[in-house]
Each structure stands twice: as structure tokens, then as C-alpha cells.
Coordinates of C-alpha atoms in Angstrom, one line a residue:
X1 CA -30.9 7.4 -34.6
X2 CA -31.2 4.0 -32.8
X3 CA -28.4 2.4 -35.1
X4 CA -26.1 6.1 -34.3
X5 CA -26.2 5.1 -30.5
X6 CA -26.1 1.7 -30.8
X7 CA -22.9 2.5 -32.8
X8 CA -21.4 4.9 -30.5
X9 CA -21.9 2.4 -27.6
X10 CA -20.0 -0.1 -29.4
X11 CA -17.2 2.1 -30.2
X12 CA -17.1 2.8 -26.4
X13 CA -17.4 -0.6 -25.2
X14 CA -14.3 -1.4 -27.5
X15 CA -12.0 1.9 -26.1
X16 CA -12.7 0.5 -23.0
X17 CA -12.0 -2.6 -22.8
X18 CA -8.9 -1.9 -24.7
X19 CA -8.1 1.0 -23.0
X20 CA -7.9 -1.3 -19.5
X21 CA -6.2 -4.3 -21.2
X22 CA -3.3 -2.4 -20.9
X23 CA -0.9 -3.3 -17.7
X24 CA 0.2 0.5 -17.5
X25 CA 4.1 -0.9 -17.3
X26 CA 6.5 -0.2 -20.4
X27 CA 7.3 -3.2 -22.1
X28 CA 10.1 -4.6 -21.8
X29 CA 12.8 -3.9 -24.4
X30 CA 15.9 -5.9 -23.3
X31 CA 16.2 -8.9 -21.2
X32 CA 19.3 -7.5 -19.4
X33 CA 19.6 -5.8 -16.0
X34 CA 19.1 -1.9 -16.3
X35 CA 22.2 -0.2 -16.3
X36 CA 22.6 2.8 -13.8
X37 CA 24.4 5.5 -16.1
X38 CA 25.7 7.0 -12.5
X39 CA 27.1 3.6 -11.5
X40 CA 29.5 1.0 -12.5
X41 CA 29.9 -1.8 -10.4
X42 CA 32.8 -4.6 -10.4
X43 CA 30.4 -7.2 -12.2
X44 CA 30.7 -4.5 -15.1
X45 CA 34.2 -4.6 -16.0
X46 CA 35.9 -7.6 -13.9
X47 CA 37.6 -10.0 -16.3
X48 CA 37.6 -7.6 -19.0
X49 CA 41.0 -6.4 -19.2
X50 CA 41.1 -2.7 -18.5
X51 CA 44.5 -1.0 -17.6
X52 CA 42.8 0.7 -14.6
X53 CA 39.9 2.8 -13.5
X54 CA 40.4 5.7 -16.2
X55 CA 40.3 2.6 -18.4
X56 CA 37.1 1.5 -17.1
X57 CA 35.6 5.1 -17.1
X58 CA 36.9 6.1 -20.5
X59 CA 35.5 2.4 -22.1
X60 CA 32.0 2.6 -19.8
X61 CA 31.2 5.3 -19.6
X62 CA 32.7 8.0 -21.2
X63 CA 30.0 10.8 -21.4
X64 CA 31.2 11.4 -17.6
X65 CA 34.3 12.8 -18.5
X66 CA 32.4 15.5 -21.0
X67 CA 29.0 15.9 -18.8
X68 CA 27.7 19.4 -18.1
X69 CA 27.3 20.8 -14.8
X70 CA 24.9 22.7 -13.9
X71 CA 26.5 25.1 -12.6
X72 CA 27.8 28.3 -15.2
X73 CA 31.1 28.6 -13.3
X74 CA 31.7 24.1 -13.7
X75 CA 30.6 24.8 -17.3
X76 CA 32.9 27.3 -17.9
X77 CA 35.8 25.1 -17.4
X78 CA 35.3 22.8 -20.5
X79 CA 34.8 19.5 -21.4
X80 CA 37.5 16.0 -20.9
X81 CA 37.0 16.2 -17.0
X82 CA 37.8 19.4 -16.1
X83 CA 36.5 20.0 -12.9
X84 CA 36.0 16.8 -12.0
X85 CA 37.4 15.3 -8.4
X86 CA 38.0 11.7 -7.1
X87 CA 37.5 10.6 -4.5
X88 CA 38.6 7.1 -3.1
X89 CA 36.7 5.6 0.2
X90 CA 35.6 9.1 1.2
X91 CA 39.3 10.9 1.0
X92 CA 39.9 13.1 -2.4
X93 CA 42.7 12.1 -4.2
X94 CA 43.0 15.0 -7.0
X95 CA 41.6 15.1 -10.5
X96 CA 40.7 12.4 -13.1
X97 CA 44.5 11.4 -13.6
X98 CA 44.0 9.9 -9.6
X99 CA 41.9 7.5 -11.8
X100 CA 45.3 6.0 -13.6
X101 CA 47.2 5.1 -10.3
X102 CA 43.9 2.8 -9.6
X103 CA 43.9 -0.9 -10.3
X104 CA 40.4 -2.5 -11.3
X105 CA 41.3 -5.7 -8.9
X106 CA 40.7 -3.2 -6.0
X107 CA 37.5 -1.1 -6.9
X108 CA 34.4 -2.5 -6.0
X109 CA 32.5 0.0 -7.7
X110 CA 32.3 3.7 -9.4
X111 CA 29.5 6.6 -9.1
X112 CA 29.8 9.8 -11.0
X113 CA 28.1 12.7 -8.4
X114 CA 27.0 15.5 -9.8
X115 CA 28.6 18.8 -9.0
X116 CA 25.6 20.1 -6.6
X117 CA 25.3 16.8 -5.3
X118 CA 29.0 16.0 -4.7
X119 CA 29.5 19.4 -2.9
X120 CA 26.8 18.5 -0.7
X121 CA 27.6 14.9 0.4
X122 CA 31.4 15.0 -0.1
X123 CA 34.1 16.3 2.8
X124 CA 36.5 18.8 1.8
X125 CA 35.3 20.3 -0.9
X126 CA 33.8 23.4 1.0
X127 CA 33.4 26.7 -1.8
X128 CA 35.4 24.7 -4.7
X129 CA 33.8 25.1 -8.0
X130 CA 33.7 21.2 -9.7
X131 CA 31.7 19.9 -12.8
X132 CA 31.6 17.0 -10.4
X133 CA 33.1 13.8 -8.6
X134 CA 34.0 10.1 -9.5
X135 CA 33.8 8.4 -6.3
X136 CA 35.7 5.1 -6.0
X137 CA 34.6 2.3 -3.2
X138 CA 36.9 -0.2 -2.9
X139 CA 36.4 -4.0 -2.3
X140 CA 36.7 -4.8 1.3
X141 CA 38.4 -7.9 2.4
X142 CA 37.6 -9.4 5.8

């Protein structure tokens, strides 16, 4: 019986000491910055040579053009952007094509909104039914 405890309280001494060696953080995998799947920002695609911002979207990240919404009606309306707006500086400038009349030298970065999301933080969109919004900020020069 002795050597059963004595035993037992060994095997618990070891699960706990390894149980608190651990830091509680997930290792790191990569030595790279995380990448914001909702974000691109110039540092991403400067000096690469893309045509324009469709370019950039289509090369970056592509699964924005085919995400679901959430929303029946947005998922209704398919997949290779349907539904999806963009917006430049705040002011909508029409569907993902808008994103062929922009050169990369001007952008400063790209967010993908969500449709829920973009209704609720964009102007003008009121009762529209999107699958969501590419919002383009441009680089400021002062």
C-alpha cells in the first residue's frame, strides 16, 4: 500500500510540475508578422507590380471576392463579388469593377467589411442587401 501512494504521489508531483512548465501561449509557428485576413496594407503589395487594386485583391486575397455573408438574401446572390461595394475614403464608388480604375501608388490600405458590419459603419447604404464592402483608404500626402 505504502509503495501504491508513494507511487501515486510521484505521478502527481510530475503532472504538476509539468503541467505549470507550460507558458500557456501558442508557440510560435512563423517568424513573420500575423497577417490580418480583413486587411491589406501598402507594405503588402508596394513594389510588387500589380496592375491595380482588383490586382491586389484578386493576388492577396482572393477568398474576399467568394466569401459568404451571413445574410440568406447576400448569399443568394452568388459567389465572384456579387454584392460586394467599394468604397473609397468613405464615398461608394460602385461594385468590385471600382477596384480596376484604382492605382496601387495611391491606396494606403484595403479592409474587406462584412455585410452586417459594413451596413452598420458605412454611409449610404441604408436597406441595400450586400455580401459586403472593400473599403479603400488612400495615402495622404501633406
Amino acid at each position: 500500500m505504502t509503495v501504491l501512494r508513494q507511487s501515486l504521489f510521484a505521478l502527481a508531483i510530475i503532472g504538476v510540475t509539468f503541467g505549470c512548465s507550460s507558458s500557456g501561449a501558442a508557440p510560435k509557428t512563423s517568424t513573420g508578422p500575423k497577417v490580418d485576413p480583413d486587411l491589406i496594407v501598402a507594405a503588402e503589395f508596394d513594389a510588387q507590380g500589380f496592375r491595380d487594386a482588383y490586382d491586389v485583391v484578386q493576388r492577396l486575397r482572393p477568398n474576399w471576392f467568394t466569401r459568404k455573408s451571413g445574410s440568406s438574401a447576400a448569399r443568394r446572390m452568388g459567389t465572384s463579388g456579387s454584392g460586394l461595394v467599394v468604397y473609397l475614403d468613405n464615398a461608394r464608388m460602385g461594385g468590385v469593377d471600382a477596384l480596376r480604375q484604382l492605382n496601387t501608388s495611391g491606396i494606403e490600405s484595403l479592409r474587406f467589411m462584412d455585410a452586417a458590419s459594413a451596413t452598420a459603419r458605412l454611409p449610404g447604404l441604408g436597406s441595400s442587401v450586400i455580401a459586403g464592402a472593400i473599403v479603400v483608404q488612400s495615402r495622404r500626402s501633406f
